[in-house]
Short mmCIF file of C-alpha atoms in Angstrom, two decimals:
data_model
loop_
_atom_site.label_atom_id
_atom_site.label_comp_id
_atom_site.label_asym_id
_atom_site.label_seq_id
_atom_site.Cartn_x
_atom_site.Cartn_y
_atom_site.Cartn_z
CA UNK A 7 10.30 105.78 -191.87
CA UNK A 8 12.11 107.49 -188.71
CA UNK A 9 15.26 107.18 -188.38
CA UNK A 10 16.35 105.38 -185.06
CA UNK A 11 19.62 106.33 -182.64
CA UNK A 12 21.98 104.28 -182.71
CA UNK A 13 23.36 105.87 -179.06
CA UNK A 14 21.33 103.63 -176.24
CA UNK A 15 22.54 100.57 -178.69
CA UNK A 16 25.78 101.62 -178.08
CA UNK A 17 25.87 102.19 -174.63
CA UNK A 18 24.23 99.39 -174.17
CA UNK A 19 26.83 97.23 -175.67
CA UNK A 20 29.58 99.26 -173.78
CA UNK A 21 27.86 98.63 -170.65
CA UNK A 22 28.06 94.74 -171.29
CA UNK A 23 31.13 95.14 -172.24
CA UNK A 24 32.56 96.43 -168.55
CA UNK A 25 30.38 93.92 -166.53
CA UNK A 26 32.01 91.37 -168.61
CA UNK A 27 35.62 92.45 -167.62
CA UNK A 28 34.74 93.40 -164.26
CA UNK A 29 33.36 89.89 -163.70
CA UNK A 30 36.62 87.89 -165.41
CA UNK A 31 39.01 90.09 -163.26
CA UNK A 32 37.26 89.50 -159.85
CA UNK A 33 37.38 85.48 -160.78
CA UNK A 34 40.87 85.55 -161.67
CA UNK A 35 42.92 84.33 -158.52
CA UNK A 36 44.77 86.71 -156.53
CA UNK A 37 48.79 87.13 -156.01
CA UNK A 38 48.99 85.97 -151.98
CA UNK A 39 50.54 89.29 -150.06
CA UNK A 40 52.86 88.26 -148.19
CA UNK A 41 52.29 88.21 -144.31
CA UNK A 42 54.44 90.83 -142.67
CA UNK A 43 56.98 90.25 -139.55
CA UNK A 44 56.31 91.64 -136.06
CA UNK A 45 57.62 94.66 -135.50
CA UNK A 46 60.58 94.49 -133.09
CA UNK A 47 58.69 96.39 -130.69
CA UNK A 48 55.95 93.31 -130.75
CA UNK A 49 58.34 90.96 -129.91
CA UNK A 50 59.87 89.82 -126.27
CA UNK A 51 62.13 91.89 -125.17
CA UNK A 52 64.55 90.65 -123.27
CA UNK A 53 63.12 87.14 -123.72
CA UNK A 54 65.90 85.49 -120.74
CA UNK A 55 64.13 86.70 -118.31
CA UNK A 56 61.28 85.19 -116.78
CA UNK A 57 57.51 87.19 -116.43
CA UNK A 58 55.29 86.54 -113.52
CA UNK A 59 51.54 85.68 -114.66
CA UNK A 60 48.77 88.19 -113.51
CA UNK A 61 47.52 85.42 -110.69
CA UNK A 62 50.90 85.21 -109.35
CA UNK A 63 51.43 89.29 -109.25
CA UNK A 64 48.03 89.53 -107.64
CA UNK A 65 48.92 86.88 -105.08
CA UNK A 66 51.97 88.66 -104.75
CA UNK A 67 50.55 91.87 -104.10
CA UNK A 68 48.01 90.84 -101.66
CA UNK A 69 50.00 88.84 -99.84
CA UNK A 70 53.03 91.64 -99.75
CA UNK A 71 55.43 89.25 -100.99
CA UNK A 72 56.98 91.97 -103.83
CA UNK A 73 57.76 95.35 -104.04
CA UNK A 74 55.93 96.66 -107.14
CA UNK A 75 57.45 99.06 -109.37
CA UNK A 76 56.36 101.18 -112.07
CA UNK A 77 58.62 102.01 -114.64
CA UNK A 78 56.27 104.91 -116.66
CA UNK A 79 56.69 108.11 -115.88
CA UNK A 80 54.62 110.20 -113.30
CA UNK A 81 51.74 111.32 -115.03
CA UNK A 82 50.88 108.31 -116.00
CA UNK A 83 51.30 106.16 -112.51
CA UNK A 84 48.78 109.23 -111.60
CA UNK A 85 46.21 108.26 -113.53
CA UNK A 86 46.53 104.57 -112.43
CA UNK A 87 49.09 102.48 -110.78
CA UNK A 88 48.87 99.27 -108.79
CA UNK A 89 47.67 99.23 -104.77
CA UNK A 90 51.34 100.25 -103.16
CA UNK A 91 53.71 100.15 -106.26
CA UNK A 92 56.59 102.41 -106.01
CA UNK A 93 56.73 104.98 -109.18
CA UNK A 94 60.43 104.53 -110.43
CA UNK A 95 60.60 105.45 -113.96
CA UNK A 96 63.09 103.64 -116.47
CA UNK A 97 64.77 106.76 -116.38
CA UNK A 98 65.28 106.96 -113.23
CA UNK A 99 66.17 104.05 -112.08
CA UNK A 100 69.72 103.97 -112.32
CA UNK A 101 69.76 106.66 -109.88
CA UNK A 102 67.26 105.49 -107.55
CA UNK A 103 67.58 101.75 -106.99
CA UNK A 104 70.03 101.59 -104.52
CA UNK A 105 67.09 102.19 -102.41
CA UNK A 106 65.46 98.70 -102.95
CA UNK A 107 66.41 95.68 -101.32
CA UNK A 108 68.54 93.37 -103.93
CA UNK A 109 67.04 90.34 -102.23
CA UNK A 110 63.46 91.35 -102.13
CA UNK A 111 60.91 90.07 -104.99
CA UNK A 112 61.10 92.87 -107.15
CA UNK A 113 58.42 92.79 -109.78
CA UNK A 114 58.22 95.80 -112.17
CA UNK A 115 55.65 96.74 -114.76
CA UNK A 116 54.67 99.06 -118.19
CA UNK A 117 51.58 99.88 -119.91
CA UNK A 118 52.46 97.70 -122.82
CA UNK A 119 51.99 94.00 -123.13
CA UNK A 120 54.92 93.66 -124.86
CA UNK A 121 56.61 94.60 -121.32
CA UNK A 122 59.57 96.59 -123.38
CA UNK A 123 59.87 99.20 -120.34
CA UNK A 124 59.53 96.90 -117.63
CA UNK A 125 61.97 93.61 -118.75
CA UNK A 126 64.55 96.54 -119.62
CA UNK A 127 64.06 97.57 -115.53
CA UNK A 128 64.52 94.13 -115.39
CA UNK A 129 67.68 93.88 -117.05
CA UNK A 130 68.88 97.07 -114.97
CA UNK A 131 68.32 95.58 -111.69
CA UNK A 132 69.43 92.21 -112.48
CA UNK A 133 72.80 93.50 -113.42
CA UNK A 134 73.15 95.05 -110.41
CA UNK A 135 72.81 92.32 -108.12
CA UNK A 136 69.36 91.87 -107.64
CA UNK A 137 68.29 88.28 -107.11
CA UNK A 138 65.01 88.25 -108.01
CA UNK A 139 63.28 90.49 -111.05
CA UNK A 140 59.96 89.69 -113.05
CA UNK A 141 57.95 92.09 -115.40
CA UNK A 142 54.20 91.30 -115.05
CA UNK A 143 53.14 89.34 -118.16
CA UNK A 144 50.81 91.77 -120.17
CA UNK A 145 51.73 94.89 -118.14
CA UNK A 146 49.50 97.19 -116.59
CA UNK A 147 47.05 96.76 -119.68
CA UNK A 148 46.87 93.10 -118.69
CA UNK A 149 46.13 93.69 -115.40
CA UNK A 150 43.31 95.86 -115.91
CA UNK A 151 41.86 93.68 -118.26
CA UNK A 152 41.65 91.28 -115.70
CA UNK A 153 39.50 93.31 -113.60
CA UNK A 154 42.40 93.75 -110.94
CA UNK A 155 42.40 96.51 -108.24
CA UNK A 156 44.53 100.06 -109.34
CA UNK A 157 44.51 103.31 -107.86
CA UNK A 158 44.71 106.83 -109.07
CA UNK A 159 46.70 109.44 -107.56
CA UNK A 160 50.70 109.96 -106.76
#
């Protein structure tokens, strides 16, 4: 009588074996991860002062009722800007807003939804007298989104 392996019985049973403890760990219940914070720069900055919706800043700037201003820096209010904003970037601007009007409708704007640049300009020019200071809710992302007008170009 031949004698038989006893190999593909045992690979067999090792096989079983690993479906069997693959299938009792994927029905065991899971530990919950816990859900993590924002990060700060997610969150409102400066959260005091008001933003002016995209219909509102679009209104605005057709109706010339604001003087737009772009906090980034150059090269990227070349590549696209809104129709007649001023390019004043954040780092700037202490140096160059004694230029603007304190009592005009001054309504800046960033790239970022999270308007971090822009409600900082904010800040600036409201603690210098300015009356009236809104970043644009969503920044320029927002407004592009939107299908609003922009230009390229200094």
């Amino acid at each position: 009588m031949k004698k038989r392996s006893v190999l593909p019985y045992l690979l067999i049973i090792i096989g079983v074996a690993i479906l069997i403890t693959s299938i009792s760990i994927s029905l065991q219940p899971r530990a919950q991860t816990p859900t993590t914070q924002p990060l700060v720069a997610e969150e409102e900055t400066f959260p005091e002062i008001p933003r002016v919706s995209l219909e509102d800043a679009l209104a605005a700037n057709k109706s010339g009722d604001a003087v737009f201003i772009d906090v980034r820096d150059n090269s990227a209010y070349a590549e696209a800007h809104i129709a007649n904003a001023l390019s004043i970037p954040l780092a700037q601007l202490d140096s160059q807003y004694k230029d603007l009007d304190p009592n005009a409708w001054i309504i800046t704007y960033c790239t970022w939804p999270s308007e971090e640049s822009s409600a900082r300009a904010a800040r600036i020019l409201l603690d210098n007298g300015f009356k009236k200071v809104t970043p644009i809710l969503g920044g320029l992302r927002a407004w592009e989104e939107a299908g609003y007008p922009v230009e390229t170009g200094p």
